[in-house]
Amino acid sequence: MPDETARTYLRLAYSLDRRWRKKTGSRLVPWDLDPVRLPPLAAWSDLDEALRRLTKLTRETPAGFRREWLKDHLPTLRAVLALLRGDVPTLPEQVRDFYGLPTRPASEEELEALRARVRRILHVSREERVREAVEAWEQQYRVPRDAVLLTMDKLLREARRGARRLFELPRTERVRLVEMRGSRNTGYCLYTHDFQSTVKLNVEVPWTEPALRDMASHEAYPGHHVHQATREWEYLQGNFPREAAVSMAADPMGPVEEGLAENGMVFIHWDRSREDRLTLLLNRLRWGTEVNLAWMAYREEPRKELLRYAMQSGLVDWKQAVRDVNYAADKAWASYAWCYWYGTALIRRKYEKMDGDPAFFDVLYWRPYTVRLLEQAFRRV
């Protein structure tokens, strides 16, 4: 690889990923389109020197998309390096440095407006009864455990047809569905190469059919799988920097990737039925609640207050509230909730303003945008 900038960035990313896996057991680099896995840097001093070198190379890069992309990633690399050394950045520092997002909490006024819309859909007049109504609705649409994979497979095929009306996807692209057990994750997309993905689905989770529809559109069509497939196509054509082949979980591209996937149901018009509209409202409400739970955990408020807020604001049962509070208490991951909350809103606003114009998708899918660069691109269309 003759490009020193790309080589330096990729070696740093692979080195941080290796140390992250040792520390947390999870992956820092969930997607990697580069065919060459460069050797990681062994010593902390090597990582420090690589970061210094990358900073200098960024300053020397000609003005344009690549330099701005690198500039947005430098604070992320510094913050992740500090975290791995044990100097965990505060929640506001993570939100700002990892993702390039504002640190403010979700507006309680907006969350209340979302709950009011949920009440109207469920025809519940009293606020204190809305959580019971949501639980009854979820129970009504519960999918038997032995039918989860079959239902998901059917929904993936339907979502694929919807995505193909938006994109001329390669004929060879495919998603393989695999069940998962004993995991804290509900599921995820593992994109490899050649327009192929594996979607792993936790069959031990109590799924509803509307939630599986959301999962199919988020993880596959037109969400993460399609997004990575379009990025691989552009990458193979040489249309964006080689270092952008790597997506890190703590990364200013994260809000774009998650915001795009959270809007997947809207993009393929799975937002017309009562069930789909309710699913989208609950998703939005619960990620906003998660953002505020992270702030409460950061302020070290009593756990019982966090649990009460999770149930009351997010309209979830006790078991889910415990999972939500545990997520909010994770000092390395709680900030990721901002990717869903702010990324979804950023992309939804522009989509609605452009009324589904094909130019919107041309902008959103075909370049490795950070939040700042996507905002600039949206202003030009």
PDB file of C-alpha atoms in Angstrom, residues 227 230 256 259-260 263 267 347 359-369 374 378:
ATOM      1  CA  HIS A 227     -25.429   0.712   2.925  1.00  0.00           C
ATOM      2  CA  THR A 230     -23.158   0.601  -1.915  1.00  0.00           C
ATOM      3  CA  VAL A 256     -25.045   8.303   9.849  1.00  0.00           C
ATOM      4  CA  GLY A 259     -29.640   6.922  11.486  1.00  0.00           C
ATOM      5  CA  LEU A 260     -29.879   5.496   7.980  1.00  0.00           C
ATOM      6  CA  ASN A 263     -35.113   5.041   8.845  1.00  0.00           C
ATOM      7  CA  PHE A 267     -37.511   4.366   3.026  1.00  0.00           C
ATOM      8  CA  ILE A 347     -31.767  11.935   8.177  1.00  0.00           C
ATOM      9  CA  ALA A 359     -31.344  12.627  -5.118  1.00  0.00           C
ATOM     10  CA  PHE A 360     -31.679  12.126  -1.363  1.00  0.00           C
ATOM     11  CA  PHE A 361     -30.574   8.492  -1.644  1.00  0.00           C
ATOM     12  CA  ASP A 362     -27.786   9.390  -4.065  1.00  0.00           C
ATOM     13  CA  VAL A 363     -26.347  11.664  -1.399  1.00  0.00           C
ATOM     14  CA  LEU A 364     -26.929   9.452   1.625  1.00  0.00           C
ATOM     15  CA  TYR A 365     -25.726   6.040   0.481  1.00  0.00           C
ATOM     16  CA  TRP A 366     -22.748   6.531  -1.775  1.00  0.00           C
ATOM     17  CA  ARG A 367     -20.095   8.258   0.350  1.00  0.00           C
ATOM     18  CA  PRO A 368     -18.606   7.488   3.790  1.00  0.00           C
ATOM     19  CA  TYR A 369     -20.042  10.542   5.526  1.00  0.00           C
ATOM     20  CA  LEU A 374     -23.420  14.741   5.665  1.00  0.00           C
ATOM     21  CA  PHE A 378     -27.592  17.875   2.621  1.00  0.00           C
TER      22      PHE A 378
END
